[in-house]
mmCIF file of C-alpha atoms and ligand atoms in Angstrom:
data_model
loop_
_atom_site.group_PDB
_atom_site.id
_atom_site.type_symbol
_atom_site.label_atom_id
_atom_site.label_comp_id
_atom_site.label_asym_id
_atom_site.label_seq_id
_atom_site.Cartn_x
_atom_site.Cartn_y
_atom_site.Cartn_z
ATOM 1 C CA MET N 4 42.538 54.308 68.257
ATOM 2 C CA LEU N 5 45.390 54.873 65.834
ATOM 3 C CA ALA N 6 44.651 54.958 62.138
ATOM 4 C CA ASN N 7 45.820 51.998 60.089
ATOM 5 C CA ASN N 8 47.344 54.304 57.486
ATOM 6 C CA GLY N 9 50.167 52.073 56.239
ATOM 7 C CA ARG N 10 52.723 53.888 58.363
ATOM 8 C CA LEU N 11 55.012 51.835 60.568
ATOM 9 C CA LYS N 12 54.227 52.052 64.280
ATOM 10 C CA ILE N 13 56.995 51.515 66.795
ATOM 11 C CA ALA N 14 56.268 51.273 70.524
ATOM 12 C CA VAL N 15 58.953 52.596 72.859
ATOM 13 C CA GLN N 16 59.214 53.303 76.585
ATOM 14 C CA LYS N 17 57.771 56.738 77.314
ATOM 15 C CA GLY N 18 59.889 57.575 80.367
ATOM 16 C CA GLY N 19 62.361 55.196 81.956
ATOM 17 C CA ARG N 20 65.784 53.670 81.756
ATOM 18 C CA LEU N 21 65.581 52.858 78.037
ATOM 19 C CA THR N 22 64.058 56.137 76.885
ATOM 20 C CA ASP N 23 67.222 58.211 76.296
ATOM 21 C CA ASP N 24 69.037 55.412 74.461
ATOM 22 C CA VAL N 25 65.985 54.645 72.307
ATOM 23 C CA ARG N 26 65.557 58.292 71.330
ATOM 24 C CA SER N 27 69.279 58.676 70.529
ATOM 25 C CA LEU N 28 69.113 55.553 68.386
ATOM 26 C CA LEU N 29 66.080 56.818 66.439
ATOM 27 C CA HIS N 30 67.808 60.177 66.033
ATOM 28 C CA ALA N 31 71.017 58.482 64.809
ATOM 29 C CA CYS N 32 68.832 56.705 62.220
ATOM 30 C CA GLY N 33 68.034 60.124 60.772
ATOM 31 C CA LEU N 34 64.398 60.097 61.948
ATOM 32 C CA ASP N 35 62.964 63.552 62.484
ATOM 33 C CA LEU N 36 60.882 63.160 65.663
ATOM 34 C CA GLU N 37 59.820 65.755 68.170
ATOM 35 C CA PHE N 38 59.115 64.153 71.540
ATOM 36 C CA GLN N 39 56.727 66.096 73.773
ATOM 37 C CA SER N 40 56.594 64.940 77.374
ATOM 38 C CA LYS N 41 52.922 63.921 77.405
ATOM 39 C CA SER N 42 52.260 62.764 73.849
ATOM 40 C CA LEU N 43 51.378 59.119 73.243
ATOM 41 C CA HIS N 44 51.860 59.411 69.521
ATOM 42 C CA VAL N 45 54.797 61.113 67.749
ATOM 43 C CA PRO N 46 54.706 61.199 63.931
ATOM 44 C CA CYS N 47 58.036 61.112 62.108
ATOM 45 C CA ARG N 48 58.388 63.963 59.628
ATOM 46 C CA ASN N 49 60.732 62.278 57.131
ATOM 47 C CA PHE N 50 59.890 58.539 57.289
ATOM 48 C CA ASP N 51 56.544 56.656 57.201
ATOM 49 C CA LEU N 52 56.702 55.917 60.897
ATOM 50 C CA ASP N 53 54.867 56.867 64.096
ATOM 51 C CA VAL N 54 56.313 56.388 67.571
ATOM 52 C CA LEU N 55 53.989 55.237 70.367
ATOM 53 C CA ASN N 56 55.181 56.203 73.848
ATOM 54 C CA LEU N 57 54.076 53.537 76.337
ATOM 55 C CA ARG N 58 54.928 51.943 79.675
ATOM 56 C CA ASP N 59 57.463 49.229 78.947
ATOM 57 C CA ASP N 60 55.231 46.476 80.390
ATOM 58 C CA ASP N 61 52.565 47.207 77.744
ATOM 59 C CA ILE N 62 54.920 47.083 74.743
ATOM 60 C CA PRO N 63 55.041 43.278 74.147
ATOM 61 C CA GLU N 64 51.255 43.011 74.080
ATOM 62 C CA TYR N 65 50.821 46.027 71.782
ATOM 63 C CA VAL N 66 53.290 44.385 69.394
ATOM 64 C CA GLN N 67 51.735 40.920 69.654
ATOM 65 C CA ASP N 68 48.288 42.382 68.932
ATOM 66 C CA GLY N 69 49.601 44.378 65.979
ATOM 67 C CA ILE N 70 48.651 47.777 67.440
ATOM 68 C CA ALA N 71 52.360 48.491 67.029
ATOM 69 C CA ASP N 72 54.353 46.795 64.254
ATOM 70 C CA LEU N 73 57.612 47.107 66.161
ATOM 71 C CA GLY N 74 58.660 47.598 69.758
ATOM 72 C CA ILE N 75 61.838 48.357 71.633
ATOM 73 C CA VAL N 76 61.794 46.774 75.073
ATOM 74 C CA GLY N 77 63.971 44.814 77.511
ATOM 75 C CA ALA N 78 64.226 41.098 76.739
ATOM 76 C CA ASN N 79 63.302 40.543 80.409
ATOM 77 C CA VAL N 80 59.918 42.215 79.839
ATOM 78 C CA VAL N 81 59.242 40.181 76.686
ATOM 79 C CA ALA N 82 60.201 36.928 78.439
ATOM 80 C CA GLU N 83 57.940 37.659 81.401
ATOM 81 C CA SER N 84 54.987 38.724 79.257
ATOM 82 C CA GLY N 85 54.846 35.336 77.543
ATOM 83 C CA VAL N 86 53.621 36.946 74.308
ATOM 84 C CA GLN N 87 54.499 35.786 70.786
ATOM 85 C CA VAL N 88 56.591 38.390 68.973
ATOM 86 C CA GLU N 89 59.415 38.178 66.467
ATOM 87 C CA HIS N 90 62.828 39.020 67.856
ATOM 88 C CA LEU N 91 64.628 41.139 65.241
ATOM 89 C CA LEU N 92 67.724 42.651 66.828
ATOM 90 C CA ASP N 93 69.573 43.102 70.125
ATOM 91 C CA LEU N 94 70.362 46.769 70.554
ATOM 92 C CA GLY N 95 73.317 46.713 72.957
ATOM 93 C CA PHE N 96 71.901 48.988 75.676
ATOM 94 C CA GLY N 97 69.777 48.404 78.790
ATOM 95 C CA LEU N 98 72.140 45.559 79.652
ATOM 96 C CA CYS N 99 71.181 43.769 82.867
ATOM 97 C CA GLN N 100 70.628 40.344 84.366
ATOM 98 C CA LEU N 101 67.669 38.822 86.161
ATOM 99 C CA MET N 102 69.366 37.202 89.148
ATOM 100 C CA ILE N 103 68.514 35.265 92.255
ATOM 101 C CA CYS N 104 70.153 37.138 95.144
ATOM 102 C CA VAL N 105 70.460 35.697 98.623
ATOM 103 C CA PRO N 106 71.325 36.955 102.106
ATOM 104 C CA PRO N 107 74.596 35.357 103.365
ATOM 105 C CA ARG N 108 72.772 33.501 106.153
ATOM 106 C CA LEU N 109 71.118 31.247 103.547
ATOM 107 C CA GLU N 110 74.419 29.428 102.834
ATOM 108 C CA VAL N 111 73.396 28.170 99.385
ATOM 109 C CA ARG N 112 76.126 26.711 97.225
ATOM 110 C CA SER N 113 74.245 25.121 94.349
ATOM 111 C CA ILE N 114 70.859 25.926 92.826
ATOM 112 C CA ARG N 115 69.501 22.728 94.445
ATOM 113 C CA ASP N 116 70.143 24.285 97.883
ATOM 114 C CA LEU N 117 67.321 26.770 97.132
ATOM 115 C CA ASP N 118 64.782 23.942 97.385
ATOM 116 C CA GLY N 119 61.952 24.841 99.741
ATOM 117 C CA TYR N 120 62.835 28.523 100.099
ATOM 118 C CA ARG N 121 60.537 31.451 99.337
ATOM 119 C CA ILE N 122 61.756 33.738 96.523
ATOM 120 C CA ALA N 123 60.253 37.208 96.017
ATOM 121 C CA THR N 124 60.114 38.555 92.466
ATOM 122 C CA SER N 125 58.279 40.692 89.921
ATOM 123 C CA TYR N 126 59.198 38.033 87.326
ATOM 124 C CA PRO N 127 57.171 35.007 88.503
ATOM 125 C CA ARG N 128 56.831 33.321 85.083
ATOM 126 C CA THR N 129 60.490 33.640 84.142
ATOM 127 C CA LEU N 130 61.586 32.450 87.574
ATOM 128 C CA ALA N 131 59.136 29.516 87.536
ATOM 129 C CA ARG N 132 60.485 28.404 84.127
ATOM 130 C CA TYR N 133 64.060 28.601 85.412
ATOM 131 C CA LEU N 134 63.340 26.677 88.621
ATOM 132 C CA ASP N 135 61.435 24.073 86.603
ATOM 133 C CA GLN N 136 64.358 23.597 84.244
ATOM 134 C CA HIS N 137 66.587 22.949 87.254
ATOM 135 C CA GLY N 138 64.055 20.726 89.050
ATOM 136 C CA VAL N 139 64.009 23.033 92.084
ATOM 137 C CA HIS N 140 60.834 23.641 94.093
ATOM 138 C CA CYS N 141 60.456 27.070 95.671
ATOM 139 C CA GLN N 142 57.538 29.194 96.763
ATOM 140 C CA ILE N 143 57.394 32.197 94.438
ATOM 141 C CA VAL N 144 56.225 35.353 96.216
ATOM 142 C CA GLU N 145 55.017 37.805 93.563
ATOM 143 C CA LEU N 146 55.717 41.475 94.380
ATOM 144 C CA SER N 147 55.336 44.463 92.091
ATOM 145 C CA GLY N 148 58.077 46.589 93.660
ATOM 146 C CA SER N 149 60.688 46.915 96.448
ATOM 147 C CA VAL N 150 61.541 43.261 95.958
ATOM 148 C CA GLU N 151 64.935 43.709 97.630
ATOM 149 C CA LEU N 152 63.231 44.441 100.953
ATOM 150 C CA ALA N 153 61.458 41.075 101.091
ATOM 151 C CA PRO N 154 64.115 39.119 103.067
ATOM 152 C CA THR N 155 64.442 41.945 105.652
ATOM 153 C CA LEU N 156 60.660 41.946 106.122
ATOM 154 C CA ASN N 157 60.638 38.132 106.224
ATOM 155 C CA VAL N 158 58.247 38.066 103.292
ATOM 156 C CA ALA N 159 60.727 35.811 101.465
ATOM 157 C CA ASP N 160 64.116 34.128 101.981
ATOM 158 C CA ALA N 161 65.694 35.280 98.701
ATOM 159 C CA VAL N 162 64.847 37.550 95.783
ATOM 160 C CA CYS N 163 64.918 37.316 92.004
ATOM 161 C CA ASP N 164 65.354 40.783 90.500
ATOM 162 C CA ILE N 165 67.132 42.815 87.860
ATOM 163 C CA VAL N 166 70.781 43.474 88.641
ATOM 164 C CA SER N 167 72.940 45.886 86.721
ATOM 165 C CA THR N 168 75.857 47.156 88.840
ATOM 166 C CA GLY N 169 74.867 45.037 91.863
ATOM 167 C CA SER N 170 74.911 48.034 94.210
ATOM 168 C CA THR N 171 71.178 47.852 95.113
ATOM 169 C CA ALA N 172 71.550 44.185 96.105
ATOM 170 C CA ARG N 173 74.600 45.047 98.233
ATOM 171 C CA VAL N 174 72.754 47.885 100.007
ATOM 172 C CA TYR N 175 70.103 45.358 101.080
ATOM 173 C CA GLY N 176 72.735 42.833 102.195
ATOM 174 C CA LEU N 177 72.040 40.478 99.297
ATOM 175 C CA ALA N 178 74.639 38.653 97.214
ATOM 176 C CA PRO N 179 73.987 37.804 93.549
ATOM 177 C CA PHE N 180 73.810 33.998 93.415
ATOM 178 C CA CYS N 181 72.815 32.881 89.900
ATOM 179 C CA THR N 182 71.613 34.368 86.617
ATOM 180 C CA VAL N 183 68.099 33.494 85.510
ATOM 181 C CA LEU N 184 68.150 35.625 82.324
ATOM 182 C CA GLU N 185 70.617 37.883 80.492
ATOM 183 C CA SER N 186 68.790 40.915 79.112
ATOM 184 C CA GLN N 187 69.210 43.969 76.924
ATOM 185 C CA ALA N 188 66.952 46.225 74.892
ATOM 186 C CA THR N 189 65.669 44.367 71.843
ATOM 187 C CA LEU N 190 63.757 45.264 68.719
ATOM 188 C CA VAL N 191 60.696 43.049 68.339
ATOM 189 C CA ALA N 192 58.065 42.872 65.623
ATOM 190 C CA THR N 193 54.537 41.639 65.257
ATOM 191 C CA ALA N 194 54.362 38.581 62.995
ATOM 192 C CA GLY N 195 51.770 40.306 60.778
ATOM 193 C CA ALA N 196 54.083 43.209 59.943
ATOM 194 C CA LEU N 197 56.627 40.843 58.420
ATOM 195 C CA GLU N 198 53.971 39.231 56.208
ATOM 196 C CA ASN N 199 52.685 42.561 54.878
ATOM 197 C CA SER N 200 55.018 43.458 52.004
ATOM 198 C CA SER N 201 54.773 47.256 52.275
ATOM 199 C CA LYS N 202 55.291 47.148 56.065
ATOM 200 C CA LYS N 203 58.150 44.693 55.636
ATOM 201 C CA ALA N 204 59.800 47.028 53.117
ATOM 202 C CA LEU N 205 59.622 49.862 55.667
ATOM 203 C CA ILE N 206 60.968 47.589 58.416
ATOM 204 C CA ASP N 207 63.864 46.505 56.190
ATOM 205 C CA ARG N 208 64.742 50.142 55.475
ATOM 206 C CA LEU N 209 64.634 50.961 59.178
ATOM 207 C CA LEU N 210 66.720 47.881 60.038
ATOM 208 C CA ILE N 211 69.482 48.983 57.644
ATOM 209 C CA ARG N 212 69.616 52.325 59.478
ATOM 210 C CA ILE N 213 69.539 50.761 62.934
ATOM 211 C CA ARG N 214 72.286 48.256 62.090
ATOM 212 C CA ALA N 215 74.392 51.055 60.603
ATOM 213 C CA SER N 216 73.996 53.175 63.764
ATOM 214 C CA LEU N 217 74.845 50.220 65.995
ATOM 215 C CA GLN N 218 77.911 49.470 63.858
ATOM 216 C CA ALA N 219 79.178 53.013 64.349
ATOM 217 C CA ARG N 220 78.818 52.848 68.150
ATOM 218 C CA GLY N 221 82.141 52.930 69.945
ATOM 219 C CA LYS N 222 84.054 53.455 66.689
ATOM 220 C CA ARG N 223 86.184 56.402 65.562
ATOM 221 C CA TYR N 224 87.596 57.464 62.216
ATOM 222 C CA MET N 225 91.351 58.011 62.382
ATOM 223 C CA MET N 226 93.466 59.855 59.829
ATOM 224 C CA LEU N 227 97.228 60.261 59.997
ATOM 225 C CA ASN N 228 100.163 61.181 57.799
ATOM 226 C CA ALA N 229 103.372 59.155 57.577
ATOM 227 C CA PRO N 230 106.308 58.371 55.295
ATOM 228 C CA SER N 231 105.264 55.648 52.829
ATOM 229 C CA THR N 232 108.126 53.471 54.114
ATOM 230 C CA ALA N 233 106.376 53.361 57.523
ATOM 231 C CA VAL N 234 103.142 51.852 56.126
ATOM 232 C CA PRO N 235 103.962 48.145 56.741
ATOM 233 C CA GLN N 236 104.794 48.887 60.395
ATOM 234 C CA LEU N 237 101.726 51.159 60.891
ATOM 235 C CA ARG N 238 99.416 48.503 59.390
ATOM 236 C CA LYS N 239 100.547 46.097 62.098
ATOM 237 C CA ILE N 240 99.682 48.614 64.820
ATOM 238 C CA ILE N 241 96.334 49.929 63.509
ATOM 239 C CA PRO N 242 93.382 47.758 64.604
ATOM 240 C CA SER N 243 91.489 48.555 61.400
ATOM 241 C CA MET N 244 88.019 47.197 60.419
ATOM 242 C CA LYS N 245 89.512 45.799 57.253
ATOM 243 C CA SER N 246 92.612 47.280 55.662
ATOM 244 C CA PRO N 247 93.439 50.972 56.171
ATOM 245 C CA THR N 248 93.027 53.308 53.197
ATOM 246 C CA VAL N 249 96.426 54.624 52.028
ATOM 247 C CA VAL N 250 96.499 57.721 49.784
ATOM 248 C CA PRO N 251 99.558 59.580 48.494
ATOM 249 C CA LEU N 252 100.125 63.170 49.656
ATOM 250 C CA ALA N 253 101.408 66.012 47.481
ATOM 251 C CA GLU N 254 104.684 65.825 49.421
ATOM 252 C CA GLU N 255 106.944 63.189 47.832
ATOM 253 C CA GLY N 256 107.246 59.955 49.851
ATOM 254 C CA MET N 257 104.407 60.842 52.255
ATOM 255 C CA VAL N 258 101.006 59.147 52.550
ATOM 256 C CA ALA N 259 97.772 59.556 54.530
ATOM 257 C CA LEU N 260 96.270 56.532 56.288
ATOM 258 C CA HIS N 261 92.532 56.439 57.051
ATOM 259 C CA SER N 262 91.020 53.777 59.256
ATOM 260 C CA VAL N 263 88.044 52.925 61.494
ATOM 261 C CA ILE N 264 89.179 51.932 64.966
ATOM 262 C CA PRO N 265 87.506 50.977 68.264
ATOM 263 C CA GLU N 266 87.187 54.098 70.417
ATOM 264 C CA GLU N 267 89.097 52.753 73.409
ATOM 265 C CA MET N 268 91.954 51.526 71.232
ATOM 266 C CA PHE N 269 93.225 54.939 70.135
ATOM 267 C CA TRP N 270 95.052 55.890 73.329
ATOM 268 C CA GLU N 271 96.586 52.424 73.493
ATOM 269 C CA VAL N 272 98.128 52.633 70.019
ATOM 270 C CA MET N 273 98.781 56.381 69.720
ATOM 271 C CA GLU N 274 102.352 56.320 71.123
ATOM 272 C CA ARG N 275 103.325 53.318 69.012
ATOM 273 C CA LEU N 276 101.945 55.045 65.905
ATOM 274 C CA LYS N 277 104.101 58.118 66.594
ATOM 275 C CA GLU N 278 107.173 55.973 67.213
ATOM 276 C CA ALA N 279 106.538 54.261 63.870
ATOM 277 C CA GLY N 280 106.571 57.644 62.084
ATOM 278 C CA ALA N 281 102.917 58.828 62.182
ATOM 279 C CA CYS N 282 102.179 62.544 62.518
ATOM 280 C CA ASP N 283 99.130 64.871 62.262
ATOM 281 C CA ILE N 284 96.879 62.204 63.786
ATOM 282 C CA VAL N 285 93.191 63.192 63.671
ATOM 283 C CA VAL N 286 90.404 61.123 65.295
ATOM 284 C CA VAL N 287 86.745 62.004 64.592
ATOM 285 C CA PRO N 288 83.385 60.474 65.610
ATOM 286 C CA ILE N 289 81.392 58.322 63.167
ATOM 287 C CA GLU N 290 77.591 58.544 62.898
ATOM 288 C CA THR N 291 76.876 55.582 60.636
ATOM 289 C CA ILE N 292 78.601 52.608 59.045
ATOM 290 C CA VAL N 293 76.629 50.895 56.263
ATOM 291 C CA GLN N 294 78.180 47.541 55.333
HETATM 292 O O1 PRT L 20 57.493 53.057 83.833
HETATM 293 P P1 PRT L 20 57.821 51.818 83.093
HETATM 294 O O2 PRT L 20 56.921 50.639 83.455
HETATM 295 O O3 PRT L 20 57.899 52.042 81.615
HETATM 296 O O4 PRT L 20 59.339 51.429 83.512
HETATM 297 P P2 PRT L 20 59.897 50.477 84.651
HETATM 298 O O5 PRT L 20 60.040 51.288 85.891
HETATM 299 O O6 PRT L 20 59.116 49.196 84.723
HETATM 300 O O7 PRT L 20 61.304 50.057 84.045
HETATM 301 P P3 PRT L 20 62.701 50.828 84.100
HETATM 302 O O8 PRT L 20 62.629 52.106 83.348
HETATM 303 O O9 PRT L 20 63.255 50.876 85.487
HETATM 304 O O10 PRT L 20 63.614 49.788 83.289
HETATM 305 C C1 PRT L 20 63.375 49.526 81.949
HETATM 306 C C2 PRT L 20 64.271 48.366 81.509
HETATM 307 O O11 PRT L 20 65.645 48.727 81.710
HETATM 308 C C3 PRT L 20 64.134 47.084 82.296
HETATM 309 O O12 PRT L 20 63.012 46.316 81.902
HETATM 310 C C4 PRT L 20 65.425 46.383 81.968
HETATM 311 O O13 PRT L 20 65.333 45.748 80.720
HETATM 312 C C5 PRT L 20 66.428 47.546 81.832
HETATM 313 N N1 PRT L 20 67.336 47.728 82.986
HETATM 314 C C6 PRT L 20 68.685 47.864 82.876
HETATM 315 C C7 PRT L 20 67.020 47.816 84.287
HETATM 316 C C8 PRT L 20 68.214 47.998 84.987
HETATM 317 N N2 PRT L 20 69.229 48.039 84.086
HETATM 318 C C9 PRT L 20 68.162 48.148 86.422
HETATM 319 N N3 PRT L 20 69.222 48.308 87.027
HETATM 320 N N4 PRT L 20 65.831 47.755 84.943
HETATM 321 C C10 PRT L 20 65.790 47.911 86.273
HETATM 322 N N5 PRT L 20 66.911 48.090 87.037
HETATM 323 C C11 PRT L 20 66.667 48.256 88.510
HETATM 324 C C12 PRT L 20 66.420 46.928 89.237
HETATM 325 O O14 PRT L 20 65.045 46.623 89.216
HETATM 326 C C13 PRT L 20 66.920 47.208 90.649
HETATM 327 O O15 PRT L 20 65.954 47.918 91.404
HETATM 328 O O16 PRT L 20 67.808 48.814 89.142
HETATM 329 C C14 PRT L 20 68.070 48.172 90.384
HETATM 330 C C15 PRT L 20 69.336 47.377 90.309
HETATM 331 O O17 PRT L 20 70.357 48.136 89.726
HETATM 332 P P4 PRT L 20 71.853 48.007 90.228
HETATM 333 O O18 PRT L 20 72.656 48.827 89.282
HETATM 334 O O19 PRT L 20 71.918 48.541 91.611
HETATM 335 O O20 PRT L 20 72.235 46.541 90.166
HETATM 336 ZN ZN1 ZN L 21 57.550 48.688 83.667
#
């Protein structure tokens, strides 16, 4: 049992699809954590926080019961667990969809056409809610794994499973038909942690860091030099967060422009910037943006 020592406890997936992104996020928040492969409990050395490494399916319940104050887990897992937790933030990774996929022989055009079919899934509650909402009656066949195989084995007529690229469904001859749930990794909290003022203060501090790290994702800091007469034209080209910073250079009539830009935008605008008079263009990564 973990000590209730006033430190924040955050439950994360110990080894799976979310693990690398979660650890990079915590690292980008400046948290000094040393993950050992087997350890359940990782204390942070420079913030009042302990990380609990768990199977993702256990995270919602640990958070609901207050064993962990916070958790990072797929929204699909939270939805299926049926637990009561506070949703704090979507984290922008682990993006996927829970979809009903069908073999072509089923010839379904609308959701109503699924009536009477057997659907295999590891998400029986989420699927049942969805079918209910649409007034469709199916037999839900609950499987814990290899759901895609169910139509081939004639265990079910269709499946409801997580789809990301869609390649697994294709390999099994299944076509994505409709989306039951859009999902991504989310930060959730136990209701109690938000009522406890010292815990809430720690959560607020952590949230500022997480938001700042998410803000910086996919952004670059660009610096360039140009004649001051070129500034109006350059401002039209630069997709800046707000307005670019313009500072005079020692050389008469020359300025430096600094701006935050979306990562993918640089190569699109680079030639136009040069044509408009920009030179010495430098683009560097950003770790954090606090707004
Ligand atoms: O061991 P533990 O219980 O902790 O992990 P797990 O095996 O239950 O989950 P894991 O690590 O596979 O996934 C963790 C979370 O990642 C999920 O709950 C989702 O929120 C998210 N996620 C994102 C995915 C996918 N993408 C994904 N593609 N989870 C599973 N898949 C599987 C899917 O089940 C199917 O088998 O990948 C296959 C489909 O992928 P595509 O790309 O072929 O469509
Ligand atoms: Zn799991």
